[in-house]
Amino acid sequence: MNKFYVTTPIYYVNSYPHLGHVYTTIIADTVARYKRQRGHEVFFLTGTDEHGINIERAAEKAGLPVKQHVDRIVDSFKTAFEPFQFTNRHWVRTTDDYHKAGVRKLWQAAKANGFIYKGKYEGWYCGNCNEFYQEGEAVKGEGDVLLCPTHERPLDLLSEESYFFKLSAFQDKLIAHYEANPHFIRPETRRNEVLSFVRGGLNDLSVSRVSVKWGIPVPDDPEHTMYVWFDALSNYITAIGYGNEQFGGEAHFNKFWPADLQLVGKDILRFHTVYWPAFLMAAGLPLPKTVYSHGMWLSGGRKMSKTLGNVIDLEVLHKHFTPEVVRYFVLREMVFGQDGDFTYEALLDRVNADLASGLGNLAARTLTMIRNFCEGVIPSASEANAELTAQANEVREAVALAVVAFDREFDEYNFSRAIEAVSNARFRVDKFISDAKPWDLAKDPAKRAELELVLHTAAESLRHFAALLAPVLPNATQAIWQQLGESGQVNEVIPANLNWGGGAQHKIGDVQPIFPRLDKKKIMEEIKQEEAASQAARAQETKPEAPATATTETKPAEVAAAVNEPAPGVAYIGIEDFLKVELRVGEIKTAERVPKADKLLRFTIDLGEAEPRQILAGIAQYYEPEKLIGRKVIIVANLAPRKLRGFESQGMVLAASIGEEGRPILAGFLEDVPNGARLK
Ligand code: MSP
């Protein structure tokens, strides 16, 4: 049996869990379920990072012994994660003894190989990142106070005796490894970033602190505690038995290491792709196969973070949405690897379009008709008229294509496209049902064969969709599976092994709604009130620590004012002016970078015309061209052509512009739309 080892970063216990943490864990859980379903023996690890100066300080402020304080926060992480039914095999805690033993072994191995030595360190330290910054990297705050570039909080100037890790010795080895293993860092853009960072030279790394007490003591020199990143990164090996007897120790470690997939946010990419492999090389251990860096969920255009106080509150989220739909949304909405803006509106729209009106409705209408017209037994494929038979064959082919496309995309970690492949096949089934009108066929006994073929085809499609989407929607797909009269667990069925027609003659179960439609207006009103209340409560709890909350609190009012009152001096246009702009739906057929132009992508886009158009757009820093192929976008179709870098651009792609940097978010559609359709 093939093994598969997938990890999430371990979460800092310096505050409460939020959507950002859940995101990485959802991805890991979905990959774990996908691999398990396809027969792998999976070890999925998550956990908590519990040492460091910040945690020591927070405990002091809470008036609690540090361990008691971290236990409390670990519980809050576990509670927040619980509704998601994550299938991690273990929850590692860096305060656990087996972990400490493993870290000591890693340290000793690196030291014995000559890669750890003693020296003196001086630098600007952020207790939130647990990282030193050069003066040039810091941001200047009021009164020229140096601030952390990530957390925008004051840096501490530290000077102390320290152990150093000889990172400089690994520059060439790392570059050679990146070059020989193009999949070691993914996606490609991040790999390039890391490559150029490492090519720029590496300084030795300070890996111990005398000023921090809450940490793992350095072997044979307990005045020093280990740098938290040395401690934290080691979790990936200690938790599976390196240097301890966890899960049977070394044999277990050798079975699962190296990890197949280490998921990390792009904010911690360098730690995982420079420091971590260097630590492993220093100890003579193999490197993980892939470190995949995902993008950030933004809220209001900025990274969602506890320090900035703009996080999506999990309590509010759980109150209105099942964990299933949240899983679906984050996997479908965010192009994996890129940033995405989280809004409740988008979540509601996505759930209603794809799940309530989409998959849920397909299940409800198919099963209800089988109950009403076929005595609750899924009909076999009857010999119907030629036209309908041809259409049913097309549906069957569309589903077969989705089965292949889902795995192909998923194996590349293109979750959004994998799910989209299923939606596309579902659109085909929906159209087949709407065109064939089984409710009319049922009225005419002469059309019995046609009715049976339609319902057979719909039920078989649904059966395949349930198996495909099992890693994404574990409970909903199991419910569909049972309603189709199938026995056993859908998550044990390999979609590619399903036989078309294998569900025929099964007696269906009770027909229950799977995804009720959500009332957008009502839910949005409730959420606004709950968020305001919970922000006020959090602000109260964290007041001295989090000045950023004050800015966030003023936000909803500012936004409301902007929406309700017309801005002074707005010059209205008439509808005739608007109609001069010809907006059309286009489908991206090809996409590539323009040589020597960092910002430009060159597309060919199908607007339903005889020839696709060539259109250029300045979005190359935010989108990977290959991930845009097949995407439906909005085009200004009657914009005068103009030349950009020698290429004629025959239109303009519309995008929202977010935040100060004007980050583009491509406009698109939740439902299927034909190429060339006009927007008005
Ligand atoms: N403790 C370190 C990781 C050590 S791993 C050896 C850490 N912890 S964290 O709690 O701050 O973040 C953990 C993960 O959550 C990271 O992958 C980070 O990218 C992810 N996220 C935190 N905020 C996020 C968003 N707003 N959006 C997406 N993921 C985000 O870093």
XYZ file of C-alpha atoms and ligand atoms in Angstrom:
711
model
C 0.000 0.000 0.000
C 1.339 3.437 -0.892
C 1.855 5.733 2.020
C 1.036 9.432 1.958
C 2.164 11.881 4.620
C 0.544 15.327 4.625
C 1.143 18.077 7.171
C -0.240 21.491 8.070
C 1.846 24.086 9.848
C 1.393 23.938 13.578
C -0.654 26.850 14.792
C 0.603 29.514 17.160
C -1.273 29.510 20.397
C -0.796 33.239 20.890
C -4.432 33.873 20.088
C -7.643 32.225 18.970
C -8.184 30.189 15.791
C -9.666 31.829 12.731
C -10.580 31.011 9.174
C -6.948 31.235 7.999
C -5.977 28.283 10.219
C -9.022 26.314 9.279
C -8.196 26.862 5.611
C -4.820 25.101 5.678
C -6.366 22.274 7.675
C -9.318 21.901 5.269
C -6.900 21.560 2.372
C -4.832 18.953 4.209
C -7.928 17.048 5.288
C -9.334 17.029 1.763
C -6.051 15.756 0.345
C -5.902 13.111 3.091
C -9.435 11.938 2.286
C -8.717 11.947 -1.441
C -5.602 9.817 -1.030
C -7.281 7.442 1.421
C -10.196 6.970 -0.953
C -7.695 5.976 -3.623
C -6.076 3.373 -1.420
C -3.137 5.155 0.210
C -2.200 4.695 3.844
C -2.352 8.297 4.967
C -0.776 10.021 7.913
C -2.218 13.503 8.315
C -0.662 15.692 10.954
C -1.691 18.988 12.451
C -1.046 20.571 15.820
C 0.077 23.549 17.832
C 3.237 25.616 18.192
C 3.396 26.503 21.858
C 6.767 28.059 22.718
C 8.200 31.546 22.425
C 8.428 34.913 24.059
C 4.990 36.051 22.983
C 3.272 33.116 24.545
C 5.257 33.638 27.735
C 4.111 37.278 27.778
C 0.473 36.457 27.028
C 0.378 33.952 29.883
C 1.881 36.533 32.202
C -0.797 38.996 31.201
C -3.514 36.395 31.745
C -1.984 35.699 35.173
C -1.656 31.982 34.421
C 1.206 29.489 34.459
C 2.313 29.258 30.835
C 1.362 25.604 30.365
C -2.113 26.219 31.742
C -2.493 29.198 29.430
C -1.446 27.224 26.341
C -3.650 24.261 27.305
C -6.596 26.632 27.267
C -5.794 27.923 23.804
C -5.054 24.461 22.434
C -8.536 23.491 23.621
C -10.016 26.448 21.789
C -8.278 25.305 18.580
C -9.551 21.779 19.027
C -13.077 23.033 19.717
C -13.053 25.292 16.664
C -11.760 22.471 14.488
C -14.118 19.818 15.829
C -17.179 20.564 13.666
C -15.031 20.042 10.568
C -14.394 16.394 11.496
C -10.790 16.597 10.373
C -9.213 13.199 9.936
C -5.754 13.994 11.307
C -4.057 10.924 12.762
C -2.359 12.987 15.432
C -2.291 16.442 17.014
C 1.284 17.344 17.820
C 2.052 19.810 20.620
C 5.529 21.250 20.920
C 5.182 21.084 24.705
C 4.882 17.271 24.543
C 7.860 15.303 25.865
C 8.291 13.044 22.836
C 8.571 16.162 20.669
C 11.214 17.681 22.912
C 13.234 14.452 22.758
C 13.069 14.449 18.957
C 14.123 18.096 18.682
C 17.095 17.456 20.935
C 18.150 14.622 18.667
C 17.892 16.826 15.560
C 19.948 19.556 17.269
C 22.600 17.092 18.362
C 22.834 15.558 14.909
C 23.261 18.979 13.249
C 25.809 19.983 15.893
C 27.753 16.726 15.607
C 27.978 17.343 11.857
C 29.519 20.774 12.554
C 26.535 22.946 11.561
C 25.775 24.539 14.952
C 28.273 26.846 16.724
C 28.221 29.524 19.461
C 28.454 33.321 18.775
C 26.784 36.662 19.565
C 23.642 38.077 18.055
C 22.213 41.575 17.725
C 19.084 42.372 15.786
C 15.489 43.581 15.540
C 13.159 40.866 16.738
C 9.408 40.360 16.224
C 7.899 38.208 18.942
C 4.871 37.493 16.738
C 6.861 36.052 13.836
C 9.662 34.882 16.113
C 12.013 36.296 13.544
C 14.814 38.831 13.366
C 14.613 41.566 10.743
C 17.287 43.746 9.192
C 16.704 47.451 9.701
C 15.970 47.819 5.985
C 13.237 45.169 6.127
C 11.350 46.856 8.966
C 8.555 49.370 8.437
C 8.916 52.807 10.029
C 6.086 53.730 12.376
C 5.290 56.949 14.243
C 8.413 58.573 15.692
C 10.505 56.298 13.437
C 9.802 53.299 15.654
C 10.736 50.163 13.691
C 7.739 47.933 13.058
C 7.450 44.327 11.931
C 6.651 44.278 8.190
C 4.029 41.539 8.720
C 2.410 42.496 12.013
C 3.038 46.254 12.010
C 3.999 46.093 15.690
C 7.185 47.439 17.326
C 10.340 45.327 16.987
C 12.625 44.663 19.988
C 16.367 45.274 19.733
C 18.003 42.138 21.154
C 21.693 41.505 21.757
C 22.820 38.235 23.268
C 25.054 35.217 23.146
C 23.545 32.723 20.780
C 24.053 29.449 18.993
C 24.146 29.774 15.241
C 23.110 27.409 12.516
C 25.511 27.456 9.545
C 22.839 28.263 6.978
C 25.480 29.812 4.726
C 26.925 26.342 4.143
C 23.701 25.228 2.445
C 23.287 27.817 -0.286
C 24.646 25.645 -3.106
C 23.072 22.460 -1.821
C 19.662 24.094 -1.587
C 19.891 25.571 -5.063
C 20.965 22.195 -6.439
C 18.016 20.570 -4.699
C 15.495 23.116 -6.009
C 16.879 22.671 -9.502
C 16.907 18.891 -9.434
C 13.421 18.719 -7.876
C 11.114 21.189 -9.607
C 8.224 19.989 -7.454
C 9.971 20.600 -4.159
C 8.501 24.105 -3.937
C 5.128 24.744 -5.489
C 3.610 26.694 -7.103
C 6.235 27.748 -9.612
C 6.071 31.457 -8.697
C 7.016 30.668 -5.104
C 9.809 28.405 -6.260
C 11.255 31.249 -8.287
C 10.941 33.611 -5.346
C 12.834 31.235 -3.054
C 15.450 30.508 -5.687
C 16.269 34.163 -6.119
C 16.280 34.693 -2.358
C 18.777 31.863 -1.840
C 20.876 32.941 -4.828
C 21.163 36.329 -3.090
C 23.206 34.624 -0.321
C 22.366 33.146 3.079
C 23.521 34.344 6.488
C 23.988 32.009 9.411
C 20.948 31.820 11.592
C 20.706 32.520 15.295
C 19.021 29.435 16.731
C 18.984 29.957 20.482
C 17.863 32.623 22.950
C 18.969 33.299 26.486
C 16.273 35.927 26.943
C 13.438 33.462 26.331
C 12.607 30.983 29.059
C 9.528 29.304 27.556
C 11.216 26.999 25.106
C 13.181 23.774 24.767
C 16.561 23.996 26.537
C 19.601 23.522 24.320
C 21.217 20.141 25.066
C 24.168 20.587 27.459
C 23.598 24.368 27.732
C 20.211 24.890 29.408
C 20.678 28.673 29.789
C 19.755 28.779 26.126
C 16.403 27.815 24.734
C 16.045 26.791 21.112
C 14.842 29.272 18.516
C 11.137 28.501 18.118
C 11.375 27.803 14.410
C 13.984 25.100 15.041
C 11.662 23.639 17.648
C 8.481 24.085 15.591
C 9.700 22.821 12.215
C 10.972 19.636 13.842
C 7.396 18.663 14.698
C 7.008 17.153 11.252
C 9.483 14.420 12.138
C 9.142 14.167 15.921
C 5.396 13.523 15.648
C 5.974 10.405 13.569
C 8.696 8.945 15.748
C 12.008 10.675 15.086
C 14.120 10.566 18.236
C 11.347 9.077 20.376
C 8.990 6.156 20.720
C 5.945 7.943 19.324
C 3.920 5.507 17.140
C 6.700 2.945 17.459
C 9.626 5.293 16.896
C 12.152 4.907 14.151
C 10.382 2.252 12.089
C 7.287 4.419 11.925
C 9.385 7.468 11.105
C 11.129 5.618 8.281
C 7.806 4.437 6.945
C 6.282 7.908 6.595
C 9.243 10.241 6.159
C 9.864 12.060 3.845
C 6.529 13.851 3.843
C 4.695 13.821 0.534
C 3.031 17.176 0.976
C 3.725 19.967 3.431
C 1.133 22.706 3.213
C 2.090 26.191 4.316
C 0.808 29.707 3.872
C 3.020 31.930 1.750
C 3.883 33.957 4.863
C 5.934 31.048 6.192
C 7.377 29.848 2.923
C 10.977 30.776 3.632
C 11.030 28.882 6.909
C 9.809 25.746 5.183
C 11.825 25.909 1.989
C 15.140 27.331 3.211
C 15.563 26.728 6.946
C 13.699 23.427 7.166
C 15.507 21.619 4.329
C 18.814 23.011 5.614
C 18.129 21.651 9.125
C 17.280 18.280 7.624
C 20.370 18.219 5.420
C 22.489 19.181 8.419
C 21.219 16.095 10.236
C 21.567 13.901 7.139
C 17.817 13.374 6.734
C 15.835 13.265 3.480
C 13.801 16.311 2.430
C 10.018 16.464 1.996
C 8.828 15.823 -1.545
C 6.702 18.945 -1.891
C 6.179 22.108 0.091
C 3.063 23.745 -1.331
C 2.483 27.352 -0.449
C -1.070 28.615 -0.504
C -2.318 32.175 -0.681
C -3.885 34.253 2.057
C -7.507 34.858 2.766
C -7.906 38.594 2.797
C -10.604 40.482 4.549
C -11.227 44.047 3.475
C -8.207 43.767 1.146
C -5.681 42.852 3.888
C -4.376 39.532 5.138
C -6.752 38.155 7.721
C -4.755 38.072 10.912
C -5.337 38.136 14.610
C -2.905 41.006 15.007
C -4.663 43.164 12.446
C -8.008 42.258 14.031
C -9.843 41.552 10.764
C -10.366 37.830 11.104
C -13.469 35.868 10.159
C -14.912 34.719 13.427
C -15.400 30.966 13.461
C -18.279 31.184 15.900
C -20.206 33.435 13.556
C -19.282 31.241 10.617
C -20.441 28.035 12.334
C -23.707 29.594 13.349
C -24.888 30.109 9.785
C -22.979 27.619 7.684
C -22.326 23.925 7.974
C -18.655 22.956 7.925
C -19.380 21.175 4.659
C -20.319 24.300 2.780
C -17.370 26.199 4.254
C -15.067 23.424 3.016
C -16.650 23.576 -0.402
C -16.414 27.343 -0.571
C -12.757 27.689 0.398
C -11.695 24.923 -1.961
C -13.796 26.136 -4.873
C -13.447 29.870 -4.455
C -9.725 30.293 -3.894
C -7.438 29.371 -6.761
C -4.994 27.305 -4.750
C -1.746 29.207 -4.369
C -3.287 32.636 -4.847
C -4.870 35.088 -2.418
C -8.642 35.384 -2.180
C -10.956 37.871 -0.543
C -13.363 36.316 1.929
C -16.851 37.749 2.026
C -19.979 36.236 3.469
C -21.851 37.433 0.382
C -19.615 35.350 -1.878
C -20.022 32.369 0.441
C -23.809 32.679 0.367
C -23.881 33.088 -3.402
C -21.593 30.124 -3.943
C -23.586 27.857 -1.621
C -26.871 28.820 -3.198
C -25.653 28.536 -6.774
C -23.462 25.427 -6.654
C -24.936 23.457 -3.799
C -28.567 24.437 -3.184
C -29.554 25.069 -6.821
C -26.780 22.845 -8.139
C -25.875 19.499 -6.653
C -28.629 19.530 -4.006
C -31.306 20.291 -6.536
C -30.070 17.626 -8.941
C -30.252 15.085 -6.120
C -33.679 16.243 -4.959
C -35.341 16.276 -8.346
C -33.787 13.036 -9.566
C -34.652 11.112 -6.414
C -38.119 12.608 -6.082
C -38.982 11.647 -9.645
C -37.637 8.125 -9.115
C -39.811 7.895 -6.009
C -42.893 9.277 -7.731
C -42.615 7.753 -11.192
C -40.645 4.525 -10.672
C -41.851 3.187 -7.301
C -38.602 4.279 -5.719
C -36.392 1.970 -7.786
C -33.646 3.387 -10.001
C -34.584 2.266 -13.502
C -32.209 0.431 -15.822
C -31.209 2.094 -19.096
C -34.147 1.346 -21.373
C -33.992 1.496 -25.121
C -35.317 4.941 -25.889
C -35.570 6.920 -29.109
C -32.337 7.648 -30.977
C -32.162 11.337 -30.157
C -32.561 10.873 -26.444
C -30.139 7.946 -26.486
C -27.528 10.162 -28.155
C -28.049 12.833 -25.524
C -27.810 10.314 -22.697
C -24.541 9.065 -24.189
C -23.226 12.623 -24.247
C -24.070 13.000 -20.568
C -22.329 9.745 -19.792
C -19.239 10.942 -21.651
C -19.309 14.281 -19.828
C -19.363 12.425 -16.501
C -16.541 10.118 -17.597
C -14.494 13.173 -18.551
C -15.183 14.726 -15.150
C -13.933 11.558 -13.442
C -10.632 11.842 -15.292
C -10.376 15.625 -14.972
C -11.115 15.593 -11.248
C -8.190 13.295 -10.480
C -5.883 15.005 -12.939
C -6.531 18.427 -11.404
C -6.568 17.150 -7.854
C -3.218 15.406 -8.292
C -1.857 18.821 -9.248
C -3.592 20.365 -6.220
C -5.847 22.442 -8.469
C -8.815 21.982 -6.155
C -10.896 24.703 -7.683
C -10.564 23.294 -11.178
C -11.187 19.747 -9.972
C -14.493 20.838 -8.456
C -15.277 22.905 -11.514
C -14.887 19.791 -13.667
C -17.695 18.164 -11.670
C -19.860 21.294 -11.924
C -19.404 21.361 -15.679
C -20.596 17.781 -15.978
C -23.494 18.618 -13.671
C -24.544 21.499 -15.934
C -24.724 18.963 -18.755
C -26.938 16.635 -16.699
C -29.184 19.510 -15.614
C -29.628 20.569 -19.223
C -30.373 16.996 -20.251
C -33.128 16.750 -17.652
C -34.582 20.160 -18.480
C -34.614 19.388 -22.216
C -36.055 15.883 -21.820
C -38.774 17.026 -19.341
C -39.263 13.700 -17.528
C -42.276 15.166 -15.696
C -44.026 15.352 -19.095
C -42.722 11.958 -20.220
C -44.226 10.465 -17.061
C -47.706 11.485 -18.218
C -47.464 9.383 -21.380
C -47.201 5.574 -20.951
C -45.791 5.330 -24.488
C -42.761 7.315 -23.314
C -41.874 4.964 -20.481
C -38.501 3.954 -21.999
C -37.536 7.621 -22.436
C -38.524 8.424 -18.870
C -36.465 5.525 -17.565
C -33.408 6.460 -19.595
C -33.519 10.044 -18.323
C -33.834 9.044 -14.674
C -31.275 6.273 -15.021
C -28.768 8.701 -16.532
C -29.440 11.352 -13.890
C -29.071 8.841 -11.030
C -25.856 7.388 -12.429
C -24.381 10.873 -12.867
C -25.307 11.704 -9.302
C -23.694 8.487 -8.064
C -20.439 9.421 -9.794
C -20.579 13.003 -8.492
C -21.067 11.718 -4.949
C -17.982 9.513 -5.192
C -15.906 12.289 -6.768
C -16.856 14.942 -4.258
C -16.536 12.682 -1.211
C -13.222 14.234 -0.060
C -14.710 17.733 -0.373
C -18.222 17.158 1.016
C -17.849 14.036 3.170
C -21.255 14.063 4.868
C -23.388 15.406 2.040
C -21.991 12.884 -0.429
C -22.588 10.036 2.026
C -26.189 11.235 2.379
C -26.613 11.274 -1.409
C -25.005 7.830 -1.596
C -27.504 6.412 0.872
C -30.436 8.140 -0.764
C -29.381 6.455 -3.998
C -29.801 3.168 -2.158
C -26.072 2.405 -2.082
C -24.583 0.579 0.874
C -21.228 1.171 2.561
C -19.133 4.298 2.632
C -18.817 6.496 -0.399
C -15.348 7.517 0.760
C -14.175 3.963 0.121
C -15.285 3.972 -3.492
C -12.726 4.833 -6.164
C -14.659 6.906 -8.717
C -12.692 5.563 -11.681
C -13.741 2.021 -10.697
C -17.465 2.758 -10.699
C -19.423 0.994 -13.425
C -21.919 3.058 -15.336
C -25.262 1.441 -14.650
C -24.123 -0.175 -11.409
C -26.747 1.733 -9.439
C -29.727 0.478 -11.454
C -32.498 -1.465 -9.718
C -31.442 -0.177 -6.295
C -34.265 0.896 -4.055
C -33.666 4.492 -3.073
C -33.663 5.662 0.542
C -35.697 8.458 2.091
C -35.424 11.607 0.021
C -34.106 14.389 2.247
C -32.936 17.859 1.225
C -29.122 18.000 1.194
C -28.376 21.712 0.882
C -31.269 23.965 1.863
C -31.255 27.347 0.171
C -29.879 30.114 2.386
C -31.750 33.372 2.830
C -29.020 35.831 1.906
C -30.642 39.020 3.128
C -31.666 37.624 6.501
C -28.343 35.899 7.147
C -26.320 38.964 6.165
C -28.275 41.115 8.612
C -27.720 38.631 11.428
C -24.026 38.280 10.648
C -23.473 42.029 10.716
C -24.934 42.253 14.190
C -23.059 39.223 15.496
C -19.740 40.389 14.093
C -20.107 43.789 15.690
C -20.883 42.160 19.053
C -18.056 39.665 18.840
C -15.537 42.297 17.740
C -16.509 44.426 20.699
C -16.056 41.425 23.025
C -12.651 40.545 21.521
C -11.534 44.180 21.694
C -12.390 44.142 25.373
C -10.400 40.926 25.858
C -7.285 42.013 23.978
C -7.368 45.776 24.468
C -3.786 46.568 25.460
C -2.442 44.144 22.830
C -4.435 44.925 19.737
C -4.832 48.549 18.796
C -5.705 47.440 15.272
C -9.184 46.372 16.418
C -10.197 50.005 16.805
C -9.740 50.637 13.094
C -11.707 47.539 12.172
C -14.530 48.502 14.461
C -15.078 51.740 12.596
C -15.172 49.916 9.282
C -18.769 48.692 9.007
C -20.059 52.217 9.653
C -17.766 53.665 7.002
C -18.872 51.091 4.497
C -22.546 51.633 5.266
C -22.179 55.367 4.792
C -20.470 54.826 1.481
C -23.303 52.633 0.275
C -26.306 54.575 1.518
C -25.435 58.184 0.804
C -24.614 59.254 -2.726
C -21.139 60.763 -2.784
C -21.214 64.521 -3.405
C -20.540 65.565 -6.956
C -21.382 62.204 -8.608
C -22.109 62.759 -12.304
C -24.831 60.267 -13.258
C -24.901 58.786 -16.743
C -27.982 57.729 -18.640
C -28.621 54.121 -19.682
C -27.840 55.109 -23.290
C -24.307 56.042 -22.188
C -23.893 52.747 -20.376
C -25.119 50.805 -23.397
C -22.345 52.316 -25.501
C -19.998 50.002 -23.622
C -20.294 46.533 -25.070
C -19.627 44.070 -22.258
C -19.502 40.422 -23.269
C -18.744 37.032 -21.777
C -15.420 35.612 -22.950
C -13.699 32.316 -22.281
C -9.935 32.286 -21.869
C -8.530 29.784 -24.350
C -4.800 30.454 -24.019
C -2.812 32.530 -21.547
C 0.862 33.285 -21.359
C 3.312 35.774 -19.938
C 4.662 38.515 -22.179
C 8.475 38.332 -22.316
C 10.170 41.223 -20.496
C 6.875 42.594 -19.192
C 6.388 41.431 -15.567
C 2.843 42.704 -15.373
C 1.304 41.571 -18.652
C -0.519 38.408 -19.611
C -1.464 37.736 -23.223
C -4.708 35.879 -23.784
C -6.736 34.506 -26.618
C -10.358 34.805 -25.630
C -13.410 33.288 -27.247
C -16.225 35.844 -27.465
C -18.443 33.561 -29.528
C -17.112 35.207 -32.696
C -15.563 33.461 -35.720
C -12.029 34.006 -34.351
C -10.898 34.348 -30.753
C -9.457 37.732 -29.839
C -6.010 38.571 -28.535
C -6.328 40.603 -25.338
C -3.615 41.757 -22.923
C -4.117 42.432 -19.231
C -1.822 43.751 -16.500
C -2.481 40.962 -14.013
C 0.624 38.778 -14.343
C 1.784 39.470 -10.795
C -1.414 38.083 -9.343
C -2.511 35.235 -11.582
C -0.740 32.234 -13.002
C -1.588 32.046 -16.689
C -2.111 28.285 -16.830
C -4.703 28.447 -14.067
C -6.837 30.893 -16.034
C -7.465 28.676 -19.021
C -11.148 27.858 -19.329
C -12.187 30.722 -17.063
C -15.176 32.862 -18.101
C -14.455 36.565 -17.846
C -16.090 39.868 -18.759
C -14.676 41.712 -21.747
C -15.124 45.276 -22.935
C -15.613 44.188 -26.517
C -15.824 47.542 -28.291
C -12.743 49.213 -26.865
C -10.539 50.631 -29.609
C -7.628 48.193 -30.212
C -4.225 49.352 -28.971
C -0.696 48.018 -28.960
C 0.992 46.916 -25.742
C 4.609 45.716 -25.907
C 4.217 45.046 -29.615
C 0.974 43.036 -29.258
C -2.412 44.368 -30.311
C -4.961 44.146 -27.533
C -8.484 43.779 -28.938
C -10.510 44.483 -25.820
C -10.179 44.688 -22.070
C -10.681 42.137 -19.309
C -12.644 43.474 -16.330
C -11.361 43.075 -12.796
C -12.053 44.623 -9.421
C -9.166 46.589 -7.987
C -8.494 45.794 -4.344
C -6.563 47.606 -1.661
C -3.853 50.213 -1.975
C -1.786 48.174 -4.414
C -4.855 47.780 -6.688
C -4.717 43.979 -6.657
C -6.920 42.794 -9.539
C -9.683 40.229 -8.959
C -11.126 39.000 -12.231
C -14.874 39.427 -12.631
C -16.721 36.232 -13.517
C -19.899 34.193 -13.143
C -21.193 31.653 -10.704
C -23.421 30.015 -13.268
C -22.655 28.666 -16.695
C -22.924 31.361 -19.402
C -22.390 31.054 -23.150
C -19.416 32.823 -24.724
C -20.326 36.160 -26.263
C -23.449 36.771 -24.095
C -23.965 40.500 -23.613
C -24.017 42.086 -20.148
C -26.551 44.842 -19.702
N 3.456 28.589 14.132
C 3.765 28.980 12.829
C 3.953 27.790 11.921
C 4.996 26.835 12.365
S 5.075 25.455 11.333
C 6.393 24.629 11.785
C 2.637 29.852 12.260
N 1.469 29.753 12.863
S 0.185 30.615 12.499
O -0.817 30.183 13.427
O 0.480 31.991 12.515
O -0.206 30.268 11.055
C -0.391 28.966 10.676
C -0.920 28.830 9.277
O -2.145 29.514 9.120
C 0.028 29.350 8.213
O 0.082 28.449 7.127
C -0.623 30.591 7.754
O -0.300 30.878 6.440
C -2.088 30.201 7.902
N -2.884 31.390 7.925
C -2.939 32.354 8.898
N -3.701 33.380 8.426
C -4.119 33.082 7.164
C -4.974 33.697 6.252
N -5.513 34.863 6.463
N -5.264 33.022 5.100
C -4.781 31.764 4.837
N -3.980 31.167 5.689
C -3.533 31.838 6.789
O 2.869 30.548 11.297
